CSV table of C-alpha atoms and ligand atoms in Angstrom, one decimal:
chain,number,residue,atom,x,y,z
A,10,MET,CA,115.8,137.6,115.3
A,11,SER,CA,118.0,140.4,114.3
A,12,LYS,CA,118.9,140.5,110.6
A,13,THR,CA,121.7,138.1,109.6
A,14,LYS,CA,124.6,140.0,108.0
A,15,PRO,CA,126.0,138.4,104.8
A,16,ARG,CA,129.3,138.3,106.8
A,17,THR,CA,130.4,134.8,107.7
A,18,TYR,CA,133.3,133.0,109.3
A,19,THR,CA,134.9,130.0,107.7
A,20,LEU,CA,135.9,127.0,109.8
A,21,THR,CA,138.4,124.8,108.1
A,22,GLU,CA,139.6,121.3,109.3
A,23,ASP,CA,143.3,121.5,108.6
A,24,SER,CA,143.8,117.7,108.1
A,25,THR,CA,141.2,117.4,105.4
A,26,GLY,CA,140.9,121.0,104.2
A,27,LYS,CA,137.1,120.7,104.6
A,28,SER,CA,135.5,123.9,105.6
A,29,TRP,CA,132.1,125.3,106.8
A,30,LYS,CA,130.6,128.7,106.6
A,31,LEU,CA,129.3,130.0,109.9
A,32,PRO,CA,126.8,132.9,109.7
A,33,VAL,CA,127.4,136.1,111.8
A,34,THR,CA,124.5,137.9,113.3
A,35,SER,CA,124.6,141.5,114.7
A,36,GLY,CA,122.5,143.0,117.4
A,37,THR,CA,121.6,146.6,118.0
A,38,LEU,CA,124.7,147.1,120.2
A,39,GLY,CA,127.6,145.0,121.4
A,40,PRO,CA,129.6,142.1,119.8
A,41,ASP,CA,128.3,140.2,116.8
A,42,VAL,CA,127.6,136.5,117.3
A,43,ILE,CA,128.8,133.5,115.3
A,44,ASP,CA,125.8,131.2,114.9
A,45,VAL,CA,127.0,127.7,115.7
A,46,ARG,CA,123.6,126.0,115.9
A,47,LYS,CA,124.4,123.7,112.9
A,48,LEU,CA,128.1,123.1,113.9
A,49,TYR,CA,127.5,119.7,115.5
A,50,ALA,CA,125.4,118.4,112.6
A,51,ASP,CA,128.0,119.7,110.1
A,52,THR,CA,131.2,118.8,111.9
A,53,GLY,CA,130.4,116.2,114.6
A,54,CYS,CA,132.0,118.6,117.1
A,55,PHE,CA,130.6,120.5,120.0
A,56,THR,CA,131.8,124.0,121.0
A,57,TYR,CA,133.4,124.0,124.5
A,58,ASP,CA,133.1,127.0,126.7
A,59,PRO,CA,132.9,126.2,130.5
A,60,GLY,CA,131.4,129.2,132.3
A,61,PHE,CA,130.1,130.5,129.0
A,62,THR,CA,132.8,133.3,128.9
A,63,SER,CA,132.3,133.5,125.0
A,64,THR,CA,128.8,132.2,124.5
A,65,GLY,CA,125.6,134.0,123.9
A,66,SER,CA,122.7,131.8,125.2
A,67,CYS,CA,119.8,133.8,123.8
A,68,GLU,CA,118.6,137.0,122.0
A,69,SER,CA,117.3,139.6,124.4
A,70,LYS,CA,115.9,143.2,124.3
A,71,ILE,CA,115.9,143.8,128.0
A,72,THR,CA,119.4,144.8,129.3
A,73,TYR,CA,122.6,145.8,127.6
A,74,ILE,CA,126.0,145.9,129.3
A,75,ASP,CA,129.2,147.3,127.8
A,76,GLY,CA,131.8,145.9,130.2
A,77,ASP,CA,134.7,147.9,128.7
A,78,GLU,CA,132.9,151.2,128.8
A,79,GLY,CA,131.0,150.6,132.1
A,80,VAL,CA,127.6,151.0,130.4
A,81,LEU,CA,124.4,149.5,131.7
A,82,LEU,CA,121.1,150.1,129.9
A,83,TYR,CA,117.6,148.9,130.8
A,84,ARG,CA,115.5,148.8,127.6
A,85,GLY,CA,118.0,151.4,126.3
A,86,TYR,CA,117.9,153.8,129.2
A,87,PRO,CA,121.2,154.4,131.1
A,88,ILE,CA,121.1,153.1,134.7
A,89,GLU,CA,122.4,156.4,136.0
A,90,GLN,CA,119.4,158.3,134.5
A,91,LEU,CA,116.9,155.8,135.8
A,92,ALA,CA,118.5,155.9,139.3
A,93,GLU,CA,118.3,159.7,139.3
A,94,LYS,CA,115.0,160.3,137.6
A,95,SER,CA,112.8,157.2,137.8
A,96,ASP,CA,111.5,154.9,140.6
A,97,PHE,CA,111.5,151.2,141.1
A,98,MET,CA,107.8,150.7,140.1
A,99,GLU,CA,108.4,152.6,136.8
A,100,VAL,CA,111.6,150.5,136.2
A,101,CYS,CA,109.6,147.3,136.8
A,102,TYR,CA,107.0,148.4,134.2
A,103,LEU,CA,109.9,149.3,131.8
A,104,LEU,CA,111.7,145.9,132.2
A,105,LEU,CA,108.4,143.9,131.9
A,106,ARG,CA,106.7,145.8,129.2
A,107,GLY,CA,109.6,147.4,127.2
A,108,GLU,CA,108.6,151.0,127.5
A,109,LEU,CA,108.3,153.7,130.2
A,110,PRO,CA,104.7,153.9,131.3
A,111,THR,CA,102.4,156.8,130.8
A,112,ALA,CA,101.1,158.4,134.0
A,113,GLU,CA,97.9,156.4,133.8
A,114,GLN,CA,99.7,153.1,133.0
A,115,LYS,CA,102.0,153.7,136.0
A,116,THR,CA,99.1,154.4,138.4
A,117,ARG,CA,97.4,151.2,137.2
A,118,PHE,CA,100.6,149.2,137.5
A,119,GLU,CA,101.3,150.5,141.0
A,120,MET,CA,97.8,149.6,142.1
A,121,ASP,CA,98.0,146.1,140.6
A,122,ILE,CA,101.2,145.5,142.5
A,123,THR,CA,100.0,147.1,145.7
A,124,TYR,CA,96.9,145.0,145.8
A,125,HIS,CA,98.8,141.7,145.4
A,126,THR,CA,101.4,142.2,148.2
A,127,MET,CA,99.7,139.9,150.7
A,128,VAL,CA,100.4,136.1,150.7
A,129,GLN,CA,98.1,133.3,151.7
A,130,GLU,CA,97.9,132.9,155.5
A,131,GLN,CA,99.0,129.2,155.1
A,132,MET,CA,102.4,130.4,153.9
A,133,GLN,CA,103.2,131.1,157.6
A,134,MET,CA,102.9,127.4,158.2
A,135,PHE,CA,105.9,126.7,155.9
A,136,LEU,CA,107.9,129.2,158.0
A,137,ARG,CA,107.4,127.2,161.2
A,138,GLY,CA,109.2,124.3,159.7
A,139,PHE,CA,112.5,126.2,159.7
A,140,ARG,CA,114.9,126.6,162.6
A,141,ARG,CA,114.9,130.2,163.9
A,142,ASP,CA,118.5,130.5,163.0
A,143,ALA,CA,118.0,129.4,159.4
A,144,HIS,CA,119.7,131.7,156.8
A,145,PRO,CA,116.9,133.9,155.3
A,146,MET,CA,118.0,132.8,151.8
A,147,ALA,CA,117.2,129.2,152.7
A,148,VAL,CA,113.8,130.4,153.9
A,149,MET,CA,113.3,132.4,150.6
A,150,CYS,CA,114.1,129.3,148.5
A,151,GLY,CA,111.6,127.3,150.3
A,152,MET,CA,108.8,129.9,150.6
A,153,VAL,CA,109.0,131.1,147.0
A,154,GLY,CA,109.1,127.5,145.8
A,155,ALA,CA,106.0,126.8,148.0
A,156,LEU,CA,104.1,129.5,146.1
A,157,SER,CA,103.9,126.8,143.3
A,158,ALA,CA,101.4,125.1,145.6
A,159,PHE,CA,99.0,128.0,145.2
A,160,TYR,CA,97.6,130.1,142.3
A,161,HIS,CA,96.5,127.3,140.1
A,162,ASP,CA,94.5,129.9,138.2
A,163,SER,CA,97.6,131.1,136.3
A,164,THR,CA,100.0,128.2,135.6
A,165,ASP,CA,99.5,127.9,131.9
A,166,ILE,CA,102.9,129.4,130.9
A,167,ASN,CA,101.8,129.6,127.2
A,168,ASN,CA,99.0,131.9,128.2
A,169,PRO,CA,100.4,135.5,128.1
A,170,ARG,CA,97.8,136.7,130.7
A,171,HIS,CA,98.7,133.8,133.0
A,172,ARG,CA,102.4,134.7,132.7
A,173,MET,CA,101.7,138.4,133.5
A,174,VAL,CA,99.6,137.5,136.5
A,175,SER,CA,102.3,135.2,137.8
A,176,SER,CA,104.9,138.0,137.1
A,177,TYR,CA,102.9,140.6,139.0
A,178,ARG,CA,102.3,138.3,141.9
A,179,MET,CA,106.0,137.5,142.1
A,180,ILE,CA,107.1,141.2,142.1
A,181,ALA,CA,104.3,142.1,144.6
A,182,LYS,CA,104.9,139.3,147.1
A,183,MET,CA,108.7,139.1,147.3
A,184,PRO,CA,109.1,141.9,149.8
A,185,THR,CA,106.3,140.4,151.9
A,186,ILE,CA,108.0,137.0,151.9
A,187,ALA,CA,111.4,138.6,152.5
A,188,ALA,CA,110.0,140.4,155.6
A,189,LEU,CA,108.3,137.2,156.8
A,190,ALA,CA,111.6,135.4,156.6
A,191,TYR,CA,113.4,138.2,158.5
A,192,LYS,CA,110.7,138.5,161.2
A,193,TYR,CA,110.7,134.7,161.7
A,194,THR,CA,114.5,134.6,162.2
A,195,ILE,CA,114.3,137.3,164.9
A,196,GLY,CA,111.2,135.9,166.6
A,197,GLN,CA,109.1,139.0,165.9
A,198,PRO,CA,105.4,138.9,164.8
A,199,TYR,CA,104.8,139.4,161.0
A,200,VAL,CA,103.8,142.8,159.8
A,201,TYR,CA,101.3,143.0,157.0
A,202,PRO,CA,101.8,145.2,154.0
A,203,LYS,CA,100.1,148.6,154.0
A,204,ASN,CA,98.4,149.8,150.8
A,205,THR,CA,99.1,153.5,151.6
A,206,LEU,CA,102.9,153.0,151.3
A,207,ASN,CA,104.9,152.8,148.1
A,208,TYR,CA,107.0,149.6,147.3
A,209,ALA,CA,110.2,150.6,149.1
A,210,GLU,CA,108.4,152.2,152.0
A,211,ASN,CA,106.2,149.1,152.4
A,212,PHE,CA,109.3,146.9,152.4
A,213,LEU,CA,110.9,148.9,155.2
A,214,HIS,CA,107.6,149.0,157.1
A,215,MET,CA,107.3,145.2,157.0
A,216,LEU,CA,110.9,144.7,158.0
A,217,PHE,CA,111.0,147.2,160.9
A,218,SER,CA,107.5,147.9,162.2
A,219,THR,CA,106.1,145.9,165.2
A,220,PRO,CA,102.6,145.5,166.5
A,221,CYS,CA,103.7,147.8,169.3
A,222,GLU,CA,105.3,150.5,167.2
A,223,GLU,CA,104.9,151.7,163.6
A,224,TYR,CA,108.3,152.2,161.9
A,225,LYS,CA,108.8,155.8,161.0
A,226,ILE,CA,109.6,155.9,157.3
A,227,ASP,CA,112.6,158.2,156.7
A,228,PRO,CA,112.2,159.6,153.1
A,229,VAL,CA,116.0,159.6,152.6
A,230,LEU,CA,116.2,155.9,153.5
A,231,ALA,CA,113.1,155.0,151.5
A,232,LYS,CA,114.7,156.8,148.5
A,233,ALA,CA,118.0,155.0,149.0
A,234,MET,CA,116.1,151.6,149.1
A,235,ASP,CA,114.3,152.5,145.9
A,236,ILE,CA,117.6,153.3,144.2
A,237,ILE,CA,119.1,150.1,145.4
A,238,LEU,CA,116.2,148.1,144.0
A,239,ILE,CA,116.6,149.9,140.7
A,240,LEU,CA,120.3,149.1,140.5
A,241,HIS,CA,119.8,145.4,141.2
A,242,ALA,CA,116.7,144.9,139.0
A,243,ASP,CA,118.3,143.2,136.0
A,244,HIS,CA,121.7,142.4,134.6
A,245,GLU,CA,121.5,140.5,131.3
A,246,GLN,CA,122.4,136.7,131.4
A,247,ASN,CA,124.0,136.5,134.9
A,248,ALA,CA,124.1,133.2,136.7
A,249,SER,CA,120.8,133.5,138.5
A,250,THR,CA,118.9,134.8,135.4
A,251,SER,CA,120.4,132.0,133.3
A,252,THR,CA,119.2,129.6,136.0
A,253,VAL,CA,115.7,130.9,135.8
A,254,ARG,CA,115.8,130.7,132.0
A,255,LEU,CA,117.1,127.1,132.0
A,256,ALA,CA,114.5,126.0,134.6
A,257,GLY,CA,111.8,127.8,132.7
A,258,SER,CA,112.8,126.3,129.3
A,259,SER,CA,111.4,122.9,130.5
A,260,GLY,CA,108.0,124.6,131.1
A,261,ALA,CA,108.4,124.5,134.9
A,262,ASN,CA,106.1,126.4,137.3
A,263,PRO,CA,107.1,130.1,137.3
A,264,PHE,CA,107.4,130.3,141.1
A,265,ALA,CA,109.7,127.2,141.1
A,266,CYS,CA,111.9,128.9,138.4
A,267,ILE,CA,112.3,132.0,140.6
A,268,SER,CA,113.1,129.8,143.6
A,269,ALA,CA,115.9,128.2,141.5
A,270,GLY,CA,117.1,131.8,140.7
A,271,ILE,CA,117.2,132.6,144.4
A,272,ALA,CA,119.3,129.5,145.0
A,273,SER,CA,121.8,130.5,142.4
A,274,LEU,CA,122.0,134.2,143.6
A,275,TRP,CA,122.8,133.0,147.1
A,276,GLY,CA,126.4,132.0,146.1
A,277,PRO,CA,129.2,134.3,147.3
A,278,ALA,CA,130.6,134.6,143.8
A,279,HIS,CA,127.2,136.2,142.8
A,280,GLY,CA,124.5,137.8,144.9
A,281,GLY,CA,126.0,136.5,148.1
A,282,ALA,CA,129.0,138.8,147.6
A,283,ASN,CA,127.3,141.8,149.4
A,284,GLU,CA,127.2,139.7,152.6
A,285,ALA,CA,130.7,138.5,151.9
A,286,VAL,CA,132.0,142.1,151.5
A,287,LEU,CA,130.7,143.1,155.0
A,288,ASN,CA,132.3,140.0,156.5
A,289,MET,CA,135.6,140.8,154.7
A,290,LEU,CA,135.6,144.5,155.8
A,291,ALA,CA,134.9,143.3,159.4
A,292,GLU,CA,137.8,140.8,159.1
A,293,ILE,CA,140.1,143.6,157.8
A,294,GLY,CA,139.0,145.6,160.9
A,295,ASP,CA,141.1,148.7,160.3
A,296,PRO,CA,142.1,150.8,157.2
A,297,LYS,CA,145.7,150.2,158.1
A,298,ASN,CA,145.3,146.5,157.5
A,299,THR,CA,144.0,146.9,153.9
A,300,LYS,CA,147.4,146.5,152.2
A,301,LYS,CA,147.9,143.1,153.9
A,302,PHE,CA,144.5,141.9,152.5
A,303,VAL,CA,145.1,143.3,149.1
A,304,ASN,CA,148.3,141.2,149.0
A,305,LYS,CA,146.4,138.1,150.2
A,306,ALA,CA,144.0,138.7,147.3
A,307,LYS,CA,147.0,138.7,144.9
A,308,ASP,CA,148.5,135.6,146.3
A,309,LYS,CA,147.9,132.6,143.9
A,310,ASN,CA,148.3,130.2,146.8
A,311,ASP,CA,145.7,132.0,148.9
A,312,SER,CA,142.0,131.4,148.1
A,313,PHE,CA,141.1,134.9,149.5
A,314,ARG,CA,139.5,137.2,147.0
A,315,LEU,CA,138.5,140.9,147.5
A,316,MET,CA,134.8,140.4,147.7
A,317,GLY,CA,132.9,143.1,145.8
A,318,PHE,CA,135.8,143.4,143.3
A,319,GLY,CA,135.9,142.0,139.8
A,320,HIS,CA,133.2,141.0,137.3
A,321,ARG,CA,132.8,138.6,134.4
A,322,VAL,CA,131.6,141.4,132.1
A,323,TYR,CA,132.8,144.8,133.6
A,324,LYS,CA,136.4,145.4,132.9
A,325,ASN,CA,135.8,149.0,134.0
A,326,PHE,CA,133.9,150.5,136.9
A,327,ASP,CA,130.5,148.8,137.4
A,328,PRO,CA,128.3,151.9,136.8
A,329,ARG,CA,126.0,150.7,139.7
A,330,SER,CA,128.9,150.9,142.2
A,331,ARG,CA,129.3,154.6,141.5
A,332,VAL,CA,125.6,155.3,142.1
A,333,MET,CA,125.8,153.1,145.2
A,334,GLN,CA,128.8,155.0,146.6
A,335,LYS,CA,126.8,158.3,146.3
A,336,ALA,CA,123.8,156.7,148.0
A,337,CYS,CA,126.1,155.4,150.7
A,338,HIS,CA,127.3,158.9,151.5
A,339,SER,CA,123.7,160.4,151.6
A,340,VAL,CA,122.5,157.6,153.9
A,341,LEU,CA,125.4,157.9,156.3
A,342,LYS,CA,125.1,161.7,156.3
A,343,LYS,CA,121.4,161.4,157.1
A,344,LEU,CA,122.1,158.9,159.9
A,345,GLY,CA,124.2,161.3,161.9
A,346,GLY,CA,127.2,162.1,159.7
A,347,LYS,CA,129.6,159.9,161.5
A,348,ASN,CA,131.5,157.8,159.0
A,349,GLU,CA,130.8,154.1,159.3
A,350,PRO,CA,134.2,152.6,160.1
A,351,LEU,CA,133.6,149.9,157.5
A,352,LEU,CA,133.1,152.7,154.9
A,353,ASP,CA,136.5,154.1,155.8
A,354,ILE,CA,138.0,150.6,155.2
A,355,ALA,CA,136.1,150.2,151.9
A,356,LEU,CA,137.3,153.6,150.6
A,357,GLU,CA,140.9,152.8,151.6
A,358,LEU,CA,140.6,149.3,150.0
A,359,GLU,CA,139.3,150.9,146.8
A,360,GLN,CA,142.1,153.4,146.7
A,361,ILE,CA,144.8,150.8,147.2
A,362,ALA,CA,143.4,148.2,144.8
A,363,LEU,CA,142.7,150.7,142.0
A,364,LYS,CA,146.4,151.7,142.1
A,365,ASP,CA,147.7,148.2,142.2
A,366,ASP,CA,149.2,146.6,139.0
A,367,TYR,CA,147.5,143.2,139.8
A,368,PHE,CA,144.0,144.8,139.8
A,369,ILE,CA,144.8,147.2,137.0
A,370,SER,CA,146.2,144.4,134.8
A,371,LYS,CA,143.2,142.1,135.5
A,372,LYS,CA,140.8,145.0,135.2
A,373,LEU,CA,139.3,144.3,138.6
A,374,TYR,CA,137.0,147.2,139.8
A,375,PRO,CA,134.4,147.6,142.5
A,376,ASN,CA,131.2,145.9,141.5
A,377,VAL,CA,127.6,146.5,142.6
A,378,ASP,CA,128.2,144.6,145.8
A,379,PHE,CA,131.1,146.6,147.1
A,380,TYR,CA,129.0,149.4,148.7
A,381,SER,CA,125.5,148.0,149.0
A,382,GLY,CA,126.3,146.1,152.2
A,383,ILE,CA,127.5,149.3,153.9
A,384,ILE,CA,124.2,151.1,153.1
A,385,PHE,CA,122.2,148.1,154.2
A,386,LYS,CA,124.1,147.9,157.5
A,387,ALA,CA,123.6,151.7,158.1
A,388,MET,CA,119.9,151.2,157.5
A,389,GLY,CA,119.8,148.6,160.2
A,390,ILE,CA,119.5,145.6,157.9
A,391,PRO,CA,121.4,142.5,159.2
A,392,THR,CA,124.1,141.0,157.0
A,393,SER,CA,122.2,137.8,156.5
A,394,MET,CA,119.4,139.8,154.8
A,395,PHE,CA,121.6,141.5,152.2
A,396,THR,CA,121.3,138.9,149.5
A,397,VAL,CA,117.5,138.6,150.2
A,398,LEU,CA,117.3,142.3,149.3
A,399,PHE,CA,119.2,141.6,146.1
A,400,ALA,CA,116.6,138.8,145.3
A,401,VAL,CA,113.7,141.1,146.0
A,402,ALA,CA,115.1,143.6,143.4
A,403,ARG,CA,116.2,141.0,140.9
A,404,THR,CA,112.7,139.3,140.8
A,405,VAL,CA,111.5,141.8,138.1
A,406,GLY,CA,114.6,141.0,136.0
A,407,TRP,CA,114.0,137.2,136.4
A,408,VAL,CA,110.3,137.4,135.5
A,409,SER,CA,111.0,139.8,132.5
A,410,GLN,CA,113.7,137.4,131.2
A,411,TRP,CA,111.5,134.4,131.8
A,412,ASN,CA,108.6,136.0,129.8
A,413,GLU,CA,111.0,136.9,127.0
A,414,MET,CA,112.4,133.3,126.9
A,415,ILE,CA,108.9,131.8,126.6
A,416,GLU,CA,107.8,134.3,123.9
A,417,ASP,CA,111.0,133.6,121.9
A,418,PRO,CA,109.9,131.5,118.8
A,419,SER,CA,113.4,130.0,118.7
A,420,GLN,CA,113.2,128.9,122.3
A,421,LYS,CA,113.6,125.2,123.2
A,422,ILE,CA,114.5,123.3,126.3
A,423,GLY,CA,118.1,124.1,127.4
A,424,ARG,CA,120.3,121.0,127.2
A,425,PRO,CA,124.0,121.7,126.9
A,426,ARG,CA,126.4,118.9,125.9
A,427,GLN,CA,129.9,118.1,127.3
A,428,ILE,CA,133.4,116.7,126.5
A,429,TYR,CA,133.5,113.2,128.2
A,430,THR,CA,136.9,112.4,129.7
A,431,GLY,CA,135.8,109.5,131.9
A,432,GLU,CA,136.5,105.7,131.5
A,433,ALA,CA,135.9,104.1,128.1
A,434,GLN,CA,133.3,101.3,128.1
A,435,ARG,CA,134.3,98.4,130.4
A,436,ASP,CA,132.6,95.2,131.7
A,437,TYR,CA,131.2,94.6,135.2
A,438,VAL,CA,133.5,92.9,137.7
A,439,ALA,CA,132.2,90.6,140.4
A,440,VAL,CA,133.0,91.9,143.9
A,441,GLY,CA,135.3,88.9,144.6
A,442,LYS,CA,137.5,89.8,141.7
A,443,ARG,CA,137.9,93.6,142.4
A,444,VAL,CA,141.2,95.1,143.5
A,445,SER,CA,141.1,98.3,145.5
A,446,THR,CA,142.3,101.3,143.3
A,447,PRO,CA,143.9,104.3,144.9
A,448,VAL,CA,141.5,107.3,145.0
A,449,LYS,CA,142.9,109.9,142.5
A,450,ALA,CA,143.7,113.3,144.2
A,451,LYS,CA,141.4,116.0,142.9
A,452,SER,CA,143.0,119.1,141.4
A,453,LYS,CA,142.8,122.2,143.8
A,454,ALA,CA,139.5,124.1,143.4
A,455,LYS,CA,139.8,127.3,141.4
A,456,LYS,CA,139.8,130.3,143.9
B,28,LIG,C1,127.5,139.9,140.9
B,28,LIG,O1,127.0,138.3,136.2
B,28,LIG,C2,126.6,139.3,136.8
B,28,LIG,O2,126.1,140.3,136.1
B,28,LIG,C3,126.5,139.3,138.3
B,28,LIG,C4,126.0,140.6,138.9
B,28,LIG,C5,124.6,140.8,138.7
B,28,LIG,O3,124.1,142.0,138.8
B,28,LIG,O4,123.8,139.8,138.4
B,28,LIG,O5,126.7,141.7,138.5
B,28,LIG,C6,126.2,140.5,140.5
B,28,LIG,O6,127.5,138.7,141.0
B,28,LIG,C7,128.7,140.8,141.0
B,28,LIG,C8,130.0,140.0,141.3
B,28,LIG,C9,130.0,139.7,142.8
B,28,LIG,N1,131.1,138.8,143.2
B,28,LIG,C10,132.1,139.2,143.9
B,28,LIG,O7,132.4,140.3,144.2
B,28,LIG,C11,133.1,138.0,144.3
B,28,LIG,C12,134.5,138.4,144.0
B,28,LIG,N2,134.7,138.5,142.6
B,28,LIG,C13,135.0,137.3,141.9
B,28,LIG,O8,135.0,136.1,142.5
B,28,LIG,C14,135.1,137.3,140.4
B,28,LIG,O9,135.6,138.5,140.0
B,28,LIG,C15,133.8,137.1,139.7
B,28,LIG,C16,133.2,135.7,140.1
B,28,LIG,C17,132.8,138.1,139.9
B,28,LIG,C18,134.1,137.0,138.2
B,28,LIG,O10,134.9,135.9,138.0
B,28,LIG,P1,135.4,135.5,136.5
B,28,LIG,O11,134.8,136.4,135.4
B,28,LIG,O12,135.2,134.1,136.3
B,28,LIG,O13,136.9,135.9,136.5
B,28,LIG,P2,138.0,135.0,137.0
B,28,LIG,O14,137.5,134.3,138.3
B,28,LIG,O15,138.4,134.1,135.9
B,28,LIG,O16,139.1,136.0,137.4
B,28,LIG,C19,140.0,136.5,136.4
B,28,LIG,C20,141.3,136.7,137.2
B,28,LIG,C21,141.7,135.5,138.0
B,28,LIG,O17,143.1,135.5,138.0
B,28,LIG,P3,144.0,134.5,137.0
B,28,LIG,O18,143.4,133.1,137.2
B,28,LIG,O19,143.6,135.0,135.6
B,28,LIG,O20,145.4,134.7,137.4
B,28,LIG,O21,141.1,137.8,138.2
B,28,LIG,C22,141.3,137.2,139.5
B,28,LIG,C23,141.2,135.7,139.4
B,28,LIG,O22,142.0,135.1,140.4
B,28,LIG,N3,140.2,137.8,140.3
B,28,LIG,C24,140.4,138.2,141.5
B,28,LIG,C25,139.1,138.7,141.9
B,28,LIG,N4,138.2,138.5,140.9
B,28,LIG,C26,138.9,137.9,139.9
B,28,LIG,N5,141.5,138.3,142.4
B,28,LIG,C27,141.3,138.9,143.6
B,28,LIG,N6,140.1,139.3,144.0
B,28,LIG,C28,139.0,139.3,143.2
B,28,LIG,N7,137.8,139.7,143.6
C-alpha cells in the first residue's frame, strides 16, 4: 500500500461535536484517497455513493487515467506511444507482468499464447445449443463460462502459476471463441487458428477465411486491428473490470469471472456503445440531420443520448478516440478512398456537438466507441460483433486486474452495504385479512 501521508480529514458530528480523524493516502499520480475503512465501526454510518462516482475500490498499478487532461497510461506508458510503437502481444505482456518484455521474453510469450489458441473440440457442442440468430455476446457469455468445465489442472487461484496459466489460456482462446461465435451465427464452418500468423492476423483469418478460400491478410487492416486491440486492452476500474474483480473476490473460477465481465461489457452504456453508435449513425442517415439529433440528446424529456459521447472519467477528449480517428482514415483510405457515409455523419456530429454549449458545459467528448464501429464496419465486421471485439481486447485487462486483486494482501470478498428505505418490520397478515394496495408508480428511469 502506498505510504499514508500524515495528512488527515476530520469528520465532525455537528449535534454532538464528536469528531473522527480519517487518514489520507496518496498514490503515484491522481487524487488522494480518504481511507474510510473504519468509518462504520467508528460512527455507525456507511458512506453512500451509488455508481461509485467518488469511490476508489482498490489500489492498482496497472492503468492510470487523468480524465481532465485526457491521459491514459498502461503501466506508466502513454497509450499514444504504445499504439504507435508497440503491438498487442507486447502490451499484453506489459499489462500482465508490469514491464515491457525483452526480445527473448516477447518471443517466448508470443509462442506461449500462439500454442494455446485452440479450444477443446467439445466446445463446438455448446454452440449448437444456441439459435443461429443469437447475439454473439450471448454466445460469448455462455462459451467463456463453459471453459470453467475444462482445465481442472489450473483452478487453484492462490497458486500464481495456475493463475498465469488461466490468464494465458484466456488471452489465447478469446479470438478463437469469438470467431466460433461469429461463424456459427452466419452458418459457416469454423476455421482453426494458424500458428504462422500473429494475434491480429489470426483473428481476421478465423473470422473471414473459409475452407474454400483463405482470407488474404491485408497488413493495413491487420495493423488497424492490432491498434484497436491495444486501445481497448484495459481502462482502470470500469464496470466490466469491477465486475470481474467482484466475482473474483469470492474465489470464483477465473473463466466464470471473465464471463461475468463479458456480460457487463455488453451493456450499451459500456462496451455495447460501439454497436449503438453505428445504429445511431444509421438512424441519423444524413449529415444534414445531425443538428436534430444533437437537440434530441439535449432534451431532458427524451431518453436519446449521443452514443459514443461522454464518459464517467474523461471530461476531455478520450485519448483513444483521437488514435481511433486516425486509424479510421487509414483503413478507409486503404479500402478505396471513398469516405464511408457514416464517417461523414460522425465527423459532422463531432463538429456540431463540440461547439454546443450543452456538450461543452457537461464536458461531453467523443469516447473510444465513437469511431471504432466505423472501422469495424469498413473491415467487414458485422455490427453485432463490435462488442465481441471489445471483449477480446479487454480480456488481458480483466485477467491482469484479476491477478492483481488476488495478489493484494488487503483483498477480501467484495460486499457493499446500502441505505434501506423499505418498510419497517411488520407482522404477517392472513390472506383473508389483506386489502389490495395501489401499486406505487416507479420514478422515470434515468436516461
Ligand atoms: C466505455 O468506464 C470506462 O472506462 C468505460 C470505457 C472502457 O474503456 O472501459 O471507457 C468504455 O464504456 C465508454 C462509454 C461508452 N458509452 C457511451 O458512449 C454511451 C453514451 N454515454 C453515456 O451514457 C454516458 O456518458 C456514460 C454512461 C458513458 C457516462 O455516464 P455518467 O458518468 O454516469 O454521466 P451521467 O450519465 O451522469 O451524465 C452526466 C450528464 C447528464 O446530464 P444531467 O443529468 O447532469 O443533466 O451528461 C449527460 C447526462 O444526461 N450525458 C449525455 C451523454 N452522456 C452524458 N447527454 C447526451 N448524450 C450523452 N452521450
